[in-house]
Structures are given as C-alpha cells and as structure tokens.
Amino acid sequence: MILELDCGNSLIKWRLLSEAPAVAPVGGVVDSDEALLGALLAVPGLALSGCRLVSVRSDVETAALVGLLEREFGAPVLCAQPALELGGVSNGYEEYARLGLDRWLAVVGAYQLAGGACLVLDLGTAVTSDLVSADGEHLGGYICPGLPLMRNQLRTHTRRIRYDDVAAEKALHSLRPGRSTVEAVERGCALMLRGFALAQVELASECLGDGFSVYLTGGDASLVREVLPQARLVSDLVFVGLAQACPMPGVQ
C-alpha cells in the first residue's frame, strides 16, 4: 500500500492506495502526528511500500513526521517540492517557491483532469483561486479569508457575537435572511463566498475565454456548488497533483 498525506497547518488528510486498482482508497482526517499513527495502526493488515506527502508545515515539523513514518513502517517517504513546471503546468509566481505547495498541487491536479484551461477554487480556512490557460500557463490567482477565518474574526472583535460550531452548522441549513445573530453571520459569510466564486468565473471568462473547466475542492466547497452547477467537486484534488510530484512505480 501507498500512504498519501496532505499536511496542513492544523489537520492532516491521509489516504491509503492499494496497488490493486479495484480496491477503493481508505483514509481520513486527523489533528496530530500521534493521531495519524494511531489511525494507520488500526488499519487491518497494513503493509506500506512507500509514502508521499505534501506539507505546508515548517521544515522541522515535516522532518519529525517523516522520521516517525520511517521508523514505524520502514518505508521510503517522498516529499513534494516547489517546481517551475510540473505535469504540463508552468508556475506563474514571480518567486515560484513561494506558491503554497498544496495550492500548487491542486492546480496541477486540476490541469491533469481537465486536459486544458481551468479555474481552481479551494474553499478551506483560506479561499484560493487559480487560473490555468489551455497550454498549461498558471496565470496566478487570488487569496481571501475562508468561512472559518471570517467567523473567527467576528467572534474575536465583536463582543456580542458568541455561538458554538453546532449552532453555526444549523444556521447554514438555509440562506434566508437571518433572524438571529448566528444565522445572520453564518449566512452572510456564506453569501460572501458565493459572491467571490461567481466573480472568479467572470474573471476566468475574461482571461481564458470559453470552454474552461471549473474545479471545487476544500471543506466548504459545498457552500458554493449550487451557484456553480458547471463545476466539478474533487475532494482529493491535491492528491492528484501529488501523484505527479512524487510518482511511484505501479501506482497512479
């Protein structure tokens, strides 16, 4: 089996790929290296032949995780690195190494799936948008706060806004005008995300012309899917790019 990891600042997304294509991936999300190890050891008959990962953590934190995996499973670990070009996509940043690795791999993954011009919207803690031309030129993109950041800013800087995550989830069952603070905040932020997504499609039309594909990924992608019916939701888009960055024999 091959272990794939997407290591964010607070969470680690993982999945196991079998060399047998008919076997569905197994995976999950954990909040620490220790929790990851526990989840992996709970998988019956686990035998790793290799691991590939993308990390936006510090070099020290990433090295600690790599060491843990190598000691526990004795399998080689490949780490994605910044690149000027990958999978037919040319990095559009003036300083290519400063483009976030997870964002870069999502762009590469989308281009692999689209086979042409595409718009990539990743709706997580932060929201990112990236445009790729038909010939694989990354034209750059945009970054703005995601729903968690907007919510936390209002909670932090407005004394009377206090509610828990359960209330927030319930408030998003509708986008009608809010009749409580939690409804007003959550629905207002969700509409801001929708507005951003629609604006990106307009910009992509100007930059890419007709015929581009739209890809959604990230934990809050479902909040904008209704207004982008043409978009394809791919929750593991980063892993598609990771396969390009860290190829392993016999595994796609």
mmCIF file of N, CA and C in Angstrom, residues 19-67:
data_model
loop_
_atom_site.group_PDB
_atom_site.id
_atom_site.type_symbol
_atom_site.label_atom_id
_atom_site.label_comp_id
_atom_site.label_asym_id
_atom_site.label_seq_id
_atom_site.Cartn_x
_atom_site.Cartn_y
_atom_site.Cartn_z
ATOM 1 N N GLU A 19 -2.061 -1.168 -4.548
ATOM 2 C CA GLU A 19 -1.520 -1.373 -5.890
ATOM 3 C C GLU A 19 -2.564 -2.017 -6.797
ATOM 4 N N ALA A 20 -3.606 -2.624 -6.212
ATOM 5 C CA ALA A 20 -4.696 -3.209 -6.986
ATOM 6 C C ALA A 20 -5.728 -2.120 -7.279
ATOM 7 N N PRO A 21 -5.915 -1.725 -8.536
ATOM 8 C CA PRO A 21 -6.801 -0.597 -8.873
ATOM 9 C C PRO A 21 -8.243 -0.787 -8.409
ATOM 10 N N ALA A 22 -8.693 -2.022 -8.278
ATOM 11 C CA ALA A 22 -10.091 -2.274 -7.917
ATOM 12 C C ALA A 22 -10.377 -1.999 -6.440
ATOM 13 N N VAL A 23 -9.333 -1.876 -5.625
ATOM 14 C CA VAL A 23 -9.506 -1.659 -4.191
ATOM 15 C C VAL A 23 -9.661 -0.166 -3.913
ATOM 16 N N ALA A 24 -10.750 0.225 -3.281
ATOM 17 C CA ALA A 24 -11.024 1.637 -3.002
ATOM 18 C C ALA A 24 -10.065 2.175 -1.942
ATOM 19 N N PRO A 25 -9.670 3.453 -2.048
ATOM 20 C CA PRO A 25 -8.789 4.046 -1.037
ATOM 21 C C PRO A 25 -9.457 4.090 0.333
ATOM 22 N N VAL A 26 -8.624 4.014 1.374
ATOM 23 C CA VAL A 26 -9.083 4.166 2.752
ATOM 24 C C VAL A 26 -8.402 5.406 3.308
ATOM 25 N N GLY A 27 -9.128 6.245 4.038
ATOM 26 C CA GLY A 27 -8.491 7.458 4.529
ATOM 27 C C GLY A 27 -9.292 8.167 5.595
ATOM 28 N N GLY A 28 -8.818 9.364 5.935
ATOM 29 C CA GLY A 28 -9.478 10.152 6.963
ATOM 30 C C GLY A 28 -8.740 11.455 7.213
ATOM 31 N N VAL A 29 -9.126 12.153 8.284
ATOM 32 C CA VAL A 29 -8.516 13.418 8.675
ATOM 33 C C VAL A 29 -8.201 13.355 10.160
ATOM 34 N N VAL A 30 -6.985 13.743 10.548
ATOM 35 C CA VAL A 30 -6.570 13.734 11.955
ATOM 36 C C VAL A 30 -5.922 15.078 12.293
ATOM 37 N N ASP A 31 -5.733 15.312 13.598
ATOM 38 C CA ASP A 31 -5.229 16.622 14.025
ATOM 39 C C ASP A 31 -3.821 16.596 14.594
ATOM 40 N N SER A 32 -3.121 15.453 14.510
ATOM 41 C CA SER A 32 -1.758 15.388 15.038
ATOM 42 C C SER A 32 -1.027 14.195 14.437
ATOM 43 N N ASP A 33 0.307 14.220 14.572
ATOM 44 C CA ASP A 33 1.107 13.082 14.113
ATOM 45 C C ASP A 33 0.732 11.821 14.872
ATOM 46 N N GLU A 34 0.495 11.974 16.172
ATOM 47 C CA GLU A 34 0.163 10.816 17.006
ATOM 48 C C GLU A 34 -1.178 10.217 16.590
ATOM 49 N N ALA A 35 -2.142 11.074 16.275
ATOM 50 C CA ALA A 35 -3.447 10.585 15.841
ATOM 51 C C ALA A 35 -3.338 9.887 14.492
ATOM 52 N N LEU A 36 -2.468 10.383 13.621
ATOM 53 C CA LEU A 36 -2.243 9.731 12.334
ATOM 54 C C LEU A 36 -1.681 8.333 12.538
ATOM 55 N N LEU A 37 -0.673 8.232 13.404
ATOM 56 C CA LEU A 37 -0.079 6.928 13.665
ATOM 57 C C LEU A 37 -1.119 5.957 14.214
ATOM 58 N N GLY A 38 -1.934 6.420 15.140
ATOM 59 C CA GLY A 38 -2.980 5.569 15.694
ATOM 60 C C GLY A 38 -3.960 5.094 14.636
ATOM 61 N N ALA A 39 -4.354 6.001 13.731
ATOM 62 C CA ALA A 39 -5.300 5.639 12.675
ATOM 63 C C ALA A 39 -4.694 4.610 11.729
ATOM 64 N N LEU A 40 -3.423 4.767 11.411
ATOM 65 C CA LEU A 40 -2.770 3.835 10.496
ATOM 66 C C LEU A 40 -2.607 2.451 11.133
ATOM 67 N N LEU A 41 -2.209 2.430 12.386
ATOM 68 C CA LEU A 41 -2.009 1.149 13.067
ATOM 69 C C LEU A 41 -3.317 0.399 13.258
ATOM 70 N N ALA A 42 -4.433 1.109 13.165
ATOM 71 C CA ALA A 42 -5.741 0.472 13.305
ATOM 72 C C ALA A 42 -6.231 -0.159 11.997
ATOM 73 N N VAL A 43 -5.510 0.079 10.902
ATOM 74 C CA VAL A 43 -5.903 -0.494 9.606
ATOM 75 C C VAL A 43 -5.458 -1.955 9.553
ATOM 76 N N PRO A 44 -6.369 -2.899 9.392
ATOM 77 C CA PRO A 44 -6.006 -4.327 9.380
ATOM 78 C C PRO A 44 -5.044 -4.665 8.248
ATOM 79 N N GLY A 45 -3.996 -5.405 8.586
ATOM 80 C CA GLY A 45 -3.065 -5.893 7.576
ATOM 81 C C GLY A 45 -2.265 -4.825 6.866
ATOM 82 N N LEU A 46 -2.058 -3.681 7.527
ATOM 83 C CA LEU A 46 -1.337 -2.584 6.876
ATOM 84 C C LEU A 46 0.116 -2.968 6.604
ATOM 85 N N ALA A 47 0.535 -2.791 5.346
ATOM 86 C CA ALA A 47 1.920 -3.025 4.951
ATOM 87 C C ALA A 47 2.282 -1.957 3.931
ATOM 88 N N LEU A 48 3.020 -0.945 4.346
ATOM 89 C CA LEU A 48 3.343 0.173 3.473
ATOM 90 C C LEU A 48 4.579 -0.122 2.630
ATOM 91 N N SER A 49 4.465 0.130 1.341
ATOM 92 C CA SER A 49 5.621 0.033 0.463
ATOM 93 C C SER A 49 6.235 1.403 0.199
ATOM 94 N N GLY A 50 5.503 2.460 0.540
ATOM 95 C CA GLY A 50 6.015 3.804 0.347
ATOM 96 C C GLY A 50 5.023 4.848 0.815
ATOM 97 N N CYS A 51 5.507 6.080 0.901
ATOM 98 C CA CYS A 51 4.668 7.199 1.331
ATOM 99 C C CYS A 51 5.069 8.434 0.539
ATOM 100 N N ARG A 52 4.076 9.234 0.170
ATOM 101 C CA ARG A 52 4.348 10.523 -0.452
ATOM 102 C C ARG A 52 3.488 11.564 0.236
ATOM 103 N N LEU A 53 4.065 12.749 0.413
ATOM 104 C CA LEU A 53 3.332 13.769 1.168
ATOM 105 C C LEU A 53 3.607 15.165 0.642
ATOM 106 N N VAL A 54 2.647 16.039 0.896
ATOM 107 C CA VAL A 54 2.811 17.467 0.688
ATOM 108 C C VAL A 54 2.568 18.123 2.033
ATOM 109 N N SER A 55 3.413 19.089 2.386
ATOM 110 C CA SER A 55 3.314 19.724 3.696
ATOM 111 C C SER A 55 3.503 21.222 3.580
ATOM 112 N N VAL A 56 2.648 21.970 4.280
ATOM 113 C CA VAL A 56 2.832 23.418 4.399
ATOM 114 C C VAL A 56 3.336 23.766 5.796
ATOM 115 N N ARG A 57 3.725 22.749 6.545
ATOM 116 C CA ARG A 57 4.274 22.951 7.884
ATOM 117 C C ARG A 57 5.725 23.395 7.802
ATOM 118 N N SER A 58 6.307 23.722 8.936
ATOM 119 C CA SER A 58 7.718 24.106 8.966
ATOM 120 C C SER A 58 8.578 22.904 8.603
ATOM 121 N N ASP A 59 9.824 23.181 8.220
ATOM 122 C CA ASP A 59 10.751 22.098 7.878
ATOM 123 C C ASP A 59 10.965 21.165 9.067
ATOM 124 N N VAL A 60 11.019 21.735 10.255
ATOM 125 C CA VAL A 60 11.240 20.920 11.458
ATOM 126 C C VAL A 60 10.064 19.980 11.696
ATOM 127 N N GLU A 61 8.840 20.511 11.593
ATOM 128 C CA GLU A 61 7.645 19.685 11.812
ATOM 129 C C GLU A 61 7.518 18.602 10.749
ATOM 130 N N THR A 62 7.810 18.968 9.510
ATOM 131 C CA THR A 62 7.724 17.981 8.428
ATOM 132 C C THR A 62 8.760 16.879 8.613
ATOM 133 N N ALA A 63 9.988 17.263 8.984
ATOM 134 C CA ALA A 63 11.043 16.270 9.201
ATOM 135 C C ALA A 63 10.687 15.329 10.343
ATOM 136 N N ALA A 64 10.034 15.847 11.377
ATOM 137 C CA ALA A 64 9.630 14.999 12.506
ATOM 138 C C ALA A 64 8.611 13.958 12.062
ATOM 139 N N LEU A 65 7.663 14.350 11.226
ATOM 140 C CA LEU A 65 6.664 13.407 10.731
ATOM 141 C C LEU A 65 7.304 12.360 9.818
ATOM 142 N N VAL A 66 8.187 12.803 8.946
ATOM 143 C CA VAL A 66 8.884 11.860 8.062
ATOM 144 C C VAL A 66 9.656 10.837 8.883
ATOM 145 N N GLY A 67 10.375 11.305 9.907
ATOM 146 C CA GLY A 67 11.131 10.390 10.760
ATOM 147 C C GLY A 67 10.231 9.390 11.459
#
